[in-house]
Short mmCIF file of C-alpha atoms in Angstrom, two decimals:
data_model
loop_
_atom_site.label_atom_id
_atom_site.label_comp_id
_atom_site.label_asym_id
_atom_site.label_seq_id
_atom_site.Cartn_x
_atom_site.Cartn_y
_atom_site.Cartn_z
CA UNK W 12 219.16 109.87 42.73
CA UNK W 13 217.65 113.14 41.78
CA UNK W 14 214.05 112.83 43.07
CA UNK W 15 215.75 112.07 46.32
CA UNK W 16 216.26 115.75 47.10
CA UNK W 17 212.23 115.70 47.35
CA UNK W 18 212.18 114.18 50.41
CA UNK W 19 212.93 115.22 53.93
CA UNK W 20 213.81 112.29 55.91
CA UNK W 21 213.55 111.67 59.67
CA UNK W 22 216.88 109.96 60.43
CA UNK W 23 218.42 109.66 64.27
CA UNK W 24 220.79 112.65 64.44
CA UNK W 25 224.04 110.61 63.92
CA UNK W 26 226.27 113.36 65.49
CA UNK W 27 226.29 114.61 69.43
CA UNK W 28 222.74 115.89 69.60
CA UNK W 29 220.54 115.47 72.34
CA UNK W 30 219.26 111.87 72.73
CA UNK W 31 222.22 110.17 70.88
CA UNK W 32 224.67 107.96 72.71
CA UNK W 33 227.22 110.63 73.55
CA UNK W 34 224.56 112.73 74.41
CA UNK W 35 222.22 110.95 76.26
CA UNK W 36 219.06 112.31 77.96
CA UNK W 37 219.46 112.33 81.74
CA UNK W 38 216.71 109.51 83.11
CA UNK W 39 214.54 111.03 85.69
CA UNK W 40 216.39 114.41 85.16
CA UNK W 41 219.17 112.72 87.28
CA UNK W 42 222.99 114.19 86.16
CA UNK W 43 225.26 111.95 87.10
CA UNK W 44 228.43 114.08 87.12
CA UNK W 45 226.53 116.55 89.45
CA UNK W 46 225.05 114.06 91.95
CA UNK W 47 228.63 112.17 91.96
CA UNK W 48 230.83 115.62 92.71
CA UNK W 49 227.90 116.78 95.33
CA UNK W 50 228.01 112.98 97.36
CA UNK W 51 232.49 113.17 97.14
CA UNK W 52 232.14 117.18 98.18
CA UNK W 53 229.54 116.09 101.16
CA UNK W 54 231.82 112.67 101.35
CA UNK W 55 228.69 110.53 101.54
CA UNK W 56 227.24 107.79 99.75
CA UNK W 57 224.51 108.52 96.87
CA UNK W 58 221.10 107.11 97.89
CA UNK W 59 219.04 106.78 95.16
CA UNK W 60 215.23 108.51 95.79
CA UNK W 61 213.64 107.85 92.88
CA UNK W 62 214.60 104.07 92.95
CA UNK W 63 215.03 103.42 96.70
CA UNK W 64 216.40 100.25 98.40
CA UNK W 65 212.98 99.34 99.00
CA UNK W 66 210.31 96.89 98.64
CA UNK W 67 208.31 99.01 95.67
CA UNK W 68 211.81 98.81 93.38
CA UNK W 69 211.63 95.16 93.75
CA UNK W 70 208.38 94.59 92.36
CA UNK W 71 204.34 94.48 92.51
CA UNK W 72 202.97 91.01 92.43
CA UNK W 73 205.13 87.85 92.40
CA UNK W 74 207.94 90.38 94.11
CA UNK W 75 205.34 92.11 95.83
CA UNK W 76 205.81 93.46 99.66
CA UNK W 77 203.61 90.50 100.82
CA UNK W 78 205.22 87.97 98.75
CA UNK W 79 207.27 84.86 100.09
CA UNK W 80 210.31 85.63 97.46
CA UNK W 81 211.16 89.01 99.19
CA UNK W 82 210.94 88.06 102.72
CA UNK W 83 214.71 88.40 104.61
CA UNK W 84 215.71 90.85 101.44
CA UNK W 85 218.40 92.93 102.73
CA UNK W 86 219.75 95.54 100.45
CA UNK W 87 223.79 95.89 100.55
CA UNK W 88 226.51 97.82 99.05
CA UNK W 89 229.27 95.65 97.55
CA UNK W 90 231.68 96.88 100.18
CA UNK W 91 229.41 94.99 102.74
CA UNK W 92 229.57 91.83 100.67
CA UNK W 93 233.02 91.42 99.48
CA UNK W 94 236.56 92.70 101.01
CA UNK W 95 237.43 93.83 97.72
CA UNK W 96 234.80 94.44 95.32
CA UNK W 97 235.42 95.39 91.66
CA UNK W 98 233.65 96.84 89.01
CA UNK W 99 234.93 95.15 86.22
CA UNK W 100 238.19 92.89 86.38
CA UNK W 101 240.19 92.37 83.02
CA UNK W 102 237.43 93.74 81.07
CA UNK W 103 233.39 92.52 81.01
CA UNK W 104 233.25 88.99 80.30
CA UNK W 105 230.34 86.42 79.32
CA UNK W 106 231.28 84.70 82.45
CA UNK W 107 230.46 87.78 84.49
CA UNK W 108 226.63 87.02 83.88
CA UNK W 109 225.20 84.15 86.23
CA UNK W 110 221.53 84.37 86.94
CA UNK W 111 219.95 84.60 90.01
CA UNK W 112 216.08 84.66 91.34
CA UNK W 113 214.84 86.43 88.92
CA UNK W 114 213.18 85.34 85.31
CA UNK W 115 215.27 87.49 83.21
CA UNK W 116 217.25 84.79 81.15
CA UNK W 117 216.43 87.24 78.13
CA UNK W 118 218.01 89.95 79.61
CA UNK W 119 221.75 88.26 80.80
CA UNK W 120 221.21 86.33 77.37
CA UNK W 121 221.13 89.72 75.92
CA UNK W 122 224.11 91.09 78.32
CA UNK W 123 226.61 87.92 77.20
CA UNK W 124 226.45 88.92 73.77
CA UNK W 125 226.94 92.26 74.55
CA UNK W 126 230.52 91.64 76.08
CA UNK W 127 231.47 90.40 72.24
CA UNK W 128 232.38 94.03 71.58
CA UNK W 129 233.81 96.35 73.95
CA UNK W 130 233.06 99.37 72.05
CA UNK W 131 229.34 98.18 72.03
CA UNK W 132 229.61 97.10 75.60
CA UNK W 133 231.04 100.94 76.55
CA UNK W 134 228.06 102.28 75.04
CA UNK W 135 225.80 100.94 77.75
CA UNK W 136 228.25 100.34 80.61
CA UNK W 137 229.86 103.74 80.78
CA UNK W 138 233.70 103.62 81.27
CA UNK W 139 236.22 104.69 84.05
CA UNK W 140 233.64 104.02 86.62
CA UNK W 141 235.32 102.00 89.57
CA UNK W 142 234.55 101.13 93.33
CA UNK W 143 237.82 102.25 94.46
CA UNK W 144 238.78 105.82 93.35
CA UNK W 145 236.59 108.52 93.95
CA UNK W 146 233.86 106.07 94.62
CA UNK W 147 230.50 108.16 96.00
CA UNK W 148 228.29 104.80 95.78
CA UNK W 149 226.81 106.25 92.26
CA UNK W 150 227.18 104.25 89.15
CA UNK W 151 225.33 105.22 85.38
CA UNK W 152 224.56 103.42 82.20
CA UNK W 153 222.79 103.99 78.69
CA UNK W 154 219.93 102.66 77.17
CA UNK W 155 218.28 102.96 74.09
CA UNK W 156 214.38 103.43 74.76
CA UNK W 157 211.91 104.37 71.79
CA UNK W 158 214.52 106.00 69.23
CA UNK W 159 216.56 107.79 71.99
CA UNK W 160 219.46 107.13 74.30
CA UNK W 161 218.75 107.88 78.26
CA UNK W 162 221.24 107.70 80.79
CA UNK W 163 220.29 105.84 83.87
CA UNK W 164 221.71 106.42 87.26
CA UNK W 165 221.84 103.66 90.30
CA UNK W 166 222.98 103.69 93.58
CA UNK W 167 225.11 100.47 94.57
CA UNK W 168 222.84 99.09 97.08
CA UNK W 169 221.75 95.83 95.50
CA UNK W 170 219.45 93.08 97.05
CA UNK W 171 220.32 90.28 99.01
CA UNK W 172 219.77 87.24 100.93
CA UNK W 173 221.82 85.57 103.27
CA UNK W 174 225.01 87.70 102.67
CA UNK W 175 224.54 86.91 98.85
CA UNK W 176 223.46 88.79 95.63
CA UNK W 177 219.72 87.95 94.90
CA UNK W 178 219.68 88.34 91.08
CA UNK W 179 222.18 88.49 88.56
CA UNK W 180 225.77 87.97 89.66
CA UNK W 181 229.56 87.02 88.55
CA UNK W 182 230.97 83.75 88.67
CA UNK W 183 234.11 84.44 91.34
CA UNK W 184 231.66 86.72 93.31
CA UNK W 185 233.81 90.11 93.52
CA UNK W 186 232.44 91.75 90.15
CA UNK W 187 229.55 93.94 90.32
CA UNK W 188 228.86 95.47 86.81
CA UNK W 189 226.46 93.02 85.91
CA UNK W 190 224.63 93.51 88.87
CA UNK W 191 224.54 97.02 88.69
CA UNK W 192 223.45 97.24 84.98
CA UNK W 193 220.50 94.87 85.62
CA UNK W 194 219.38 97.01 88.63
CA UNK W 195 219.85 100.11 86.59
CA UNK W 196 217.32 98.27 83.72
CA UNK W 197 215.06 97.51 86.16
CA UNK W 198 214.99 100.86 87.33
CA UNK W 199 214.38 102.17 83.67
CA UNK W 200 211.14 99.90 83.59
CA UNK W 201 209.78 100.22 87.17
CA UNK W 202 210.95 97.52 88.97
CA UNK W 203 213.04 94.48 89.01
CA UNK W 204 209.82 92.22 88.64
CA UNK W 205 208.80 94.06 85.48
CA UNK W 206 211.89 92.00 84.34
CA UNK W 207 210.40 88.71 84.14
CA UNK W 208 209.89 87.11 81.00
CA UNK W 209 210.92 88.60 77.52
CA UNK W 210 212.87 87.70 74.73
CA UNK W 211 216.68 88.24 74.23
CA UNK W 212 215.83 90.78 71.21
CA UNK W 213 214.36 93.57 73.52
CA UNK W 214 217.50 93.68 75.33
CA UNK W 215 219.53 93.64 71.79
CA UNK W 216 217.66 96.72 70.96
CA UNK W 217 217.42 98.52 74.37
CA UNK W 218 221.58 98.04 74.28
CA UNK W 219 222.32 99.03 70.61
CA UNK W 220 219.49 100.96 69.14
CA UNK W 221 219.41 97.97 66.82
CA UNK W 222 216.64 96.30 64.93
CA UNK W 223 215.64 92.34 65.45
CA UNK W 224 214.69 89.57 63.29
CA UNK W 225 213.45 86.34 64.40
CA UNK W 226 213.94 82.78 62.53
CA UNK W 227 212.04 79.63 63.06
CA UNK W 228 214.56 76.94 62.62
CA UNK W 229 212.33 74.44 61.94
CA UNK W 230 211.87 76.46 58.55
CA UNK W 231 215.41 77.74 58.82
CA UNK W 232 216.65 78.96 54.95
CA UNK W 233 219.19 76.93 53.41
CA UNK W 234 221.73 79.88 53.47
CA UNK W 235 221.33 80.54 57.30
CA UNK W 236 224.57 79.44 59.01
CA UNK W 237 226.21 82.09 56.18
CA UNK W 238 223.88 84.84 57.71
CA UNK W 239 224.50 83.44 61.48
CA UNK W 240 228.40 84.11 60.10
CA UNK W 241 227.85 87.40 58.44
CA UNK W 242 225.97 88.61 61.45
CA UNK W 243 228.12 87.85 64.04
CA UNK W 244 231.13 89.34 61.66
CA UNK W 245 228.84 92.72 61.54
CA UNK W 246 228.94 92.96 65.17
CA UNK W 247 225.21 91.79 65.25
CA UNK W 248 223.56 90.02 68.66
CA UNK W 249 222.26 86.49 68.41
CA UNK W 250 220.17 84.85 71.09
CA UNK W 251 218.31 81.51 70.60
CA UNK W 252 215.50 79.48 72.50
CA UNK W 253 213.86 75.61 72.95
CA UNK W 254 210.04 76.09 72.78
CA UNK W 255 207.93 74.55 75.29
CA UNK W 256 204.46 74.29 76.83
CA UNK W 257 203.69 76.46 79.80
CA UNK W 258 204.08 73.29 82.39
CA UNK W 259 207.86 72.76 81.02
CA UNK W 260 209.07 76.32 81.80
CA UNK W 261 212.93 75.66 82.36
CA UNK W 262 212.51 71.96 82.15
CA UNK W 263 215.60 69.96 80.97
CA UNK W 264 216.29 67.79 77.60
CA UNK W 265 218.07 64.31 78.35
CA UNK W 266 221.22 66.54 76.73
CA UNK W 267 220.98 69.04 79.41
CA UNK W 268 219.36 71.90 77.08
CA UNK W 269 216.90 73.99 79.11
CA UNK W 270 213.35 74.66 77.72
CA UNK W 271 212.02 77.91 77.11
CA UNK W 272 215.07 79.59 78.47
CA UNK W 273 216.97 82.25 76.57
CA UNK W 274 220.75 81.04 75.34
CA UNK W 275 223.02 83.51 73.24
CA UNK W 276 224.67 82.30 70.15
CA UNK W 277 228.58 83.67 70.33
CA UNK W 278 230.31 82.13 67.77
CA UNK W 279 229.73 80.07 64.46
CA UNK W 280 232.80 78.39 62.79
CA UNK W 281 233.76 75.40 60.26
CA UNK W 282 236.40 72.92 61.59
CA UNK W 283 238.19 69.92 59.75
CA UNK W 284 236.97 66.57 61.06
CA UNK W 285 238.02 63.23 59.38
CA UNK W 286 238.47 64.54 55.74
CA UNK W 287 235.02 66.76 55.54
CA UNK W 288 234.03 69.80 57.12
CA UNK W 289 231.88 70.38 60.07
CA UNK W 290 229.42 73.90 60.99
CA UNK W 291 229.73 74.37 64.44
CA UNK W 292 227.77 77.08 66.57
CA UNK W 293 228.91 78.38 70.07
CA UNK W 294 226.07 78.80 72.49
CA UNK W 295 226.16 80.37 76.05
CA UNK W 296 223.79 79.41 79.21
CA UNK W 297 223.55 82.48 80.81
CA UNK W 298 223.34 80.51 84.13
CA UNK W 299 227.01 80.03 83.81
CA UNK W 300 226.57 76.49 84.11
CA UNK W 301 224.37 73.74 82.37
CA UNK W 302 225.74 72.37 79.35
CA UNK W 303 224.93 70.61 75.90
CA UNK W 304 226.34 67.15 76.51
CA UNK W 305 225.59 65.56 72.92
CA UNK W 306 228.18 65.60 70.03
CA UNK W 307 231.05 68.58 70.41
CA UNK W 308 229.99 69.41 73.62
CA UNK W 309 233.07 70.12 76.12
CA UNK W 310 235.95 66.91 76.16
CA UNK W 311 233.20 64.73 73.41
CA UNK W 312 235.07 62.22 71.37
CA UNK W 313 234.62 64.65 68.24
CA UNK W 314 237.25 66.91 69.47
CA UNK W 315 239.84 64.25 69.47
CA UNK W 316 239.54 64.14 65.12
CA UNK W 317 240.39 68.00 64.90
CA UNK W 318 243.65 69.56 63.98
CA UNK W 319 245.19 70.66 67.12
CA UNK W 320 245.81 74.09 65.79
CA UNK W 321 241.83 74.33 64.80
CA UNK W 322 240.72 72.66 68.48
CA UNK W 323 243.16 75.33 70.49
CA UNK W 324 241.34 78.19 69.05
CA UNK W 325 237.83 77.37 70.23
CA UNK W 326 238.26 77.05 73.70
CA UNK W 327 235.94 73.64 73.82
CA UNK W 328 236.26 72.60 77.57
CA UNK W 329 235.41 74.84 80.53
CA UNK W 330 232.65 74.50 83.02
CA UNK W 331 231.20 77.92 81.88
CA UNK W 332 227.80 77.47 80.34
CA UNK W 333 229.16 77.99 77.13
CA UNK W 334 229.57 75.23 74.74
CA UNK W 335 229.92 74.03 71.13
CA UNK W 336 227.26 72.05 69.24
CA UNK W 337 227.11 71.22 65.17
CA UNK W 338 224.85 73.71 63.28
CA UNK W 339 222.88 70.74 62.09
CA UNK W 340 222.35 69.61 65.95
CA UNK W 341 221.33 73.21 66.67
CA UNK W 342 218.73 73.56 64.17
CA UNK W 343 217.05 70.33 65.16
CA UNK W 344 217.52 70.88 68.95
CA UNK W 345 216.16 74.81 69.23
CA UNK W 346 213.56 76.52 67.81
CA UNK W 347 214.24 80.26 67.62
CA UNK W 348 216.99 82.52 66.21
CA UNK W 349 216.94 85.66 67.18
CA UNK W 350 219.37 88.51 65.41
CA UNK W 351 219.63 92.21 66.27
CA UNK W 352 221.31 93.99 63.23
CA UNK W 353 222.87 97.31 64.45
CA UNK W 354 222.45 100.99 63.42
CA UNK W 355 225.42 102.64 61.45
CA UNK W 356 226.56 104.47 64.48
CA UNK W 357 227.10 101.65 66.71
CA UNK W 358 229.77 99.95 64.69
CA UNK W 359 233.09 101.35 64.56
CA UNK W 360 235.03 98.79 61.95
CA UNK W 361 234.94 100.74 58.82
CA UNK W 362 235.30 97.13 56.96
CA UNK W 363 231.80 96.20 57.73
CA UNK W 364 228.20 96.57 55.91
CA UNK W 365 226.25 98.82 57.10
CA UNK W 366 222.65 99.77 57.32
CA UNK W 367 221.05 102.72 56.16
CA UNK W 368 218.19 103.86 58.72
CA UNK W 369 214.79 105.98 59.66
CA UNK W 370 212.83 106.01 62.54
CA UNK W 371 209.12 107.87 63.05
CA UNK W 372 207.04 108.28 66.14
CA UNK W 373 203.61 107.64 66.23
CA UNK W 374 200.43 107.61 68.26
CA UNK W 375 196.91 105.50 67.45
CA UNK W 376 194.15 107.89 69.07
CA UNK W 377 190.90 106.77 69.38
CA UNK W 378 188.51 108.90 67.29
CA UNK W 379 191.32 110.03 64.83
CA UNK W 380 194.08 107.62 64.34
CA UNK W 381 193.76 104.76 65.17
CA UNK W 382 191.97 102.61 62.49
CA UNK W 383 192.59 99.00 63.30
CA UNK W 384 193.87 96.47 60.69
CA UNK W 385 192.54 96.01 56.75
CA UNK W 386 189.85 94.20 58.39
CA UNK W 387 188.12 97.30 58.96
CA UNK W 388 188.81 99.35 55.48
CA UNK W 389 186.35 101.84 56.68
CA UNK W 390 188.60 103.06 59.41
CA UNK W 391 191.91 101.72 58.10
CA UNK W 392 193.06 104.70 56.14
CA UNK W 393 192.87 106.76 59.18
CA UNK W 394 196.07 105.04 60.69
CA UNK W 395 199.29 107.09 60.48
CA UNK W 396 200.96 106.59 57.01
CA UNK W 397 204.67 106.93 56.43
CA UNK W 398 206.30 106.69 52.81
CA UNK W 399 209.99 105.13 51.90
CA UNK W 400 211.56 105.13 48.65
CA UNK W 401 213.74 102.80 47.15
CA UNK W 402 215.82 103.70 44.57
CA UNK W 403 218.85 101.20 44.46
CA UNK W 404 218.86 97.56 44.62
CA UNK W 405 221.22 95.80 46.96
CA UNK W 406 225.02 94.33 46.15
CA UNK W 407 225.54 90.72 45.76
CA UNK W 408 221.95 89.24 46.78
CA UNK W 409 222.24 85.85 48.92
CA UNK W 410 219.00 84.65 46.69
CA UNK W 411 220.93 86.29 43.58
CA UNK W 412 217.75 87.94 42.80
CA UNK W 413 217.84 92.04 41.97
CA UNK W 414 215.49 94.16 45.02
CA UNK W 415 216.20 96.21 48.39
CA UNK W 416 216.21 94.63 51.16
CA UNK W 417 214.34 96.69 54.10
CA UNK W 418 213.36 95.51 57.68
CA UNK W 419 210.72 97.09 59.05
CA UNK W 420 210.09 97.04 62.78
CA UNK W 421 207.07 98.31 64.55
CA UNK W 422 207.43 98.86 68.69
CA UNK W 423 205.00 100.26 71.25
CA UNK W 424 206.07 102.09 74.22
CA UNK W 425 206.16 101.34 77.57
CA UNK W 426 204.53 98.01 77.77
CA UNK W 427 206.86 96.64 80.87
CA UNK W 428 206.13 99.96 82.92
CA UNK W 429 202.59 99.32 82.11
CA UNK W 430 202.61 95.61 83.91
CA UNK W 431 202.66 97.28 87.24
CA UNK W 432 198.92 98.72 86.24
CA UNK W 433 197.72 95.90 84.55
CA UNK W 434 197.78 97.28 81.28
CA UNK W 435 198.21 94.53 78.26
CA UNK W 436 200.13 95.45 75.02
CA UNK W 437 197.79 95.88 71.80
CA UNK W 438 198.21 93.68 69.24
CA UNK W 439 200.25 95.31 65.99
CA UNK W 440 201.26 95.21 62.94
CA UNK W 441 202.08 96.98 59.57
CA UNK W 442 201.06 96.99 55.98
CA UNK W 443 202.84 97.97 52.54
CA UNK W 444 200.95 99.44 49.55
CA UNK W 445 202.93 100.55 46.53
CA UNK W 446 202.22 104.07 46.06
CA UNK W 447 200.08 104.47 42.67
CA UNK W 448 201.84 106.63 40.12
CA UNK W 449 199.40 109.58 40.05
CA UNK W 450 200.63 109.70 43.97
CA UNK W 451 204.36 109.66 43.65
CA UNK W 452 206.44 112.57 44.87
CA UNK W 453 203.10 114.13 46.49
CA UNK W 454 202.41 114.82 50.14
CA UNK W 455 199.03 113.18 49.90
CA UNK W 456 197.73 110.80 52.81
CA UNK W 457 196.10 107.33 50.91
CA UNK W 458 192.41 107.34 51.12
CA UNK W 459 190.43 104.65 51.96
CA UNK W 460 188.92 104.52 47.88
CA UNK W 461 192.86 104.10 47.04
CA UNK W 462 194.08 101.52 49.52
CA UNK W 463 190.59 99.72 48.65
CA UNK W 464 191.97 99.57 44.85
CA UNK W 465 195.32 98.69 45.07
CA UNK W 466 196.41 95.29 46.50
CA UNK W 467 199.18 95.54 49.16
CA UNK W 468 202.76 94.21 48.38
CA UNK W 469 203.45 93.04 51.73
CA UNK W 470 202.92 92.58 55.11
CA UNK W 471 203.60 91.86 59.15
CA UNK W 472 201.70 89.36 60.95
CA UNK W 473 199.83 90.88 63.86
CA UNK W 474 201.27 90.26 67.01
CA UNK W 475 200.57 91.34 70.69
CA UNK W 476 204.14 91.93 72.06
CA UNK W 477 206.53 94.63 72.21
CA UNK W 478 207.57 94.72 68.61
CA UNK W 479 206.73 93.07 65.40
CA UNK W 480 209.56 93.49 62.52
CA UNK W 481 209.84 91.22 59.41
CA UNK W 482 212.42 91.17 56.18
CA UNK W 483 211.31 92.22 52.82
CA UNK W 484 213.14 92.36 49.08
CA UNK W 485 211.15 95.00 47.06
CA UNK W 486 211.34 96.24 43.72
CA UNK W 487 212.89 99.75 43.31
CA UNK W 488 209.87 102.11 43.85
CA UNK W 489 207.84 104.29 46.35
CA UNK W 490 205.82 103.07 49.24
CA UNK W 491 203.53 103.56 51.99
CA UNK W 492 203.78 101.79 55.41
CA UNK W 493 200.92 101.68 57.60
CA UNK W 494 201.24 100.71 61.23
CA UNK W 495 198.07 99.75 63.26
CA UNK W 496 196.69 97.65 66.06
CA UNK W 497 194.62 94.97 64.66
CA UNK W 498 191.49 95.77 66.47
CA UNK W 499 189.93 99.75 65.64
CA UNK W 500 190.06 102.01 68.80
CA UNK W 501 192.91 100.87 70.57
CA UNK W 502 195.37 103.63 71.94
CA UNK W 503 198.70 103.48 72.12
CA UNK W 504 202.08 105.11 70.89
CA UNK W 505 205.02 103.52 68.81
CA UNK W 506 208.22 104.01 66.71
CA UNK W 507 208.34 102.89 63.35
CA UNK W 508 211.87 102.08 62.35
CA UNK W 509 212.87 100.95 58.62
CA UNK W 510 216.45 99.59 57.76
CA UNK W 511 217.58 99.15 54.36
CA UNK W 512 220.59 98.08 52.48
CA UNK W 513 221.11 100.98 50.35
CA UNK W 514 220.50 104.63 50.82
CA UNK W 515 216.78 105.27 51.19
CA UNK W 516 215.11 108.36 52.19
CA UNK W 517 211.42 108.55 54.40
CA UNK W 518 209.04 110.72 55.42
CA UNK W 519 205.68 110.94 57.22
CA UNK W 520 202.28 111.83 55.54
CA UNK W 521 200.38 114.13 57.81
CA UNK W 522 196.80 114.28 56.80
CA UNK W 523 195.37 117.94 56.41
CA UNK W 524 191.99 119.34 56.47
CA UNK W 525 191.56 120.06 52.70
CA UNK W 526 192.62 116.18 52.36
CA UNK W 527 189.88 114.86 54.69
CA UNK W 528 187.68 114.16 51.72
CA UNK W 529 190.13 111.48 50.79
CA UNK W 530 189.60 109.46 53.40
#
């Protein structure tokens, strides 16, 4: 890899630098340790001035001050709701997460998957927090936000109605980590209402810094079950959902699956059944109840023909919102599978395979770098450009074909915060070109003429959402990735991330004055 030295890869700091998980940036410049120390010194409970126990923290429209949904809401601390409240009891579990009166099942599905790995959980839910010793009414959580980790402080005043938590709660009622985590995430996004509606992958990424990919199950690849097993073995977070029309929000099928509702996929096993193997997947409903009633559901007849030793390991009969189903039924009944692949620093096991990755911040500026998609070729080349060099092919490829696997994710910033002011997300996507031989190993922003005379080698769809990501396999070589909005003259900021199976290096191509004639 001799030519690699010529590249300066912009990679996230994997040590203890500012913005890493170990040294997260205080959100709103609020330092948890100093604020808690101050409260303990004064013998007072923390009240957060930046996210107050007031109507503006609930929302602005559906949960706005004049909404009937927020009438009678009282903000109470856990000790006002329970005689012996606790932060976490016997470790955080998937059953600690039951949905309340907020349409954020996508978030709760992500939280449920987070509990499967204690090390990953503790990167978000900071350990050594307690409602007993050194209690000061203050807690903190860490979230990944557009390439950096932030530390979000909250007080423990929670919205309630009739003495019960209004939003997420634990099944047994005395555990509060999930409610406080939801509050911290609401603060990060401006309000509880900002959390209504979404995809589990958004929560997955903000809890891990990973990159997500999606599979339409109507077009499931033949080896998807193996991909699921490998992903779970690598600590990846998985979610799934059933598509439906607008008027079928949370409508229920005859077998008690909920449409347009986010589930988490938490297991994938093969069991011996009547002389052959059956592939099973384990699904969790964040409501903590309402389970599949078809084959392989809790206490169904199929379990009577599974060896006792296998059956005992699968914990198949509890009213906890979690259930098993045949993989074949999963593909038939569910519409979408989402997988969040984790960054190397998230994984602690030395036995798992790790992605190599790099990330870049960028902006689309009207009159400068907001060139629109390839349809607008006169301005397309003015978009930001990033070059990546792929030199080593994958080991043991799934499809048996040599090549370099890469996941490319383009994410636009601050979409949930901007909902309050009525700003819509841009329609975004990206295109990949192979760098012509004459421009290899040069810091040259490819011009309109170069792009017109060279075919694209890959591209994403254009999508109006927070992120568009795609998986590709390309031959070794040097490539340019061009992120853009669909229409030109659309202002916005973004982060571009590239995950590769083998080590790769990348850099931004900066347009210089003496290169303007190339455009």
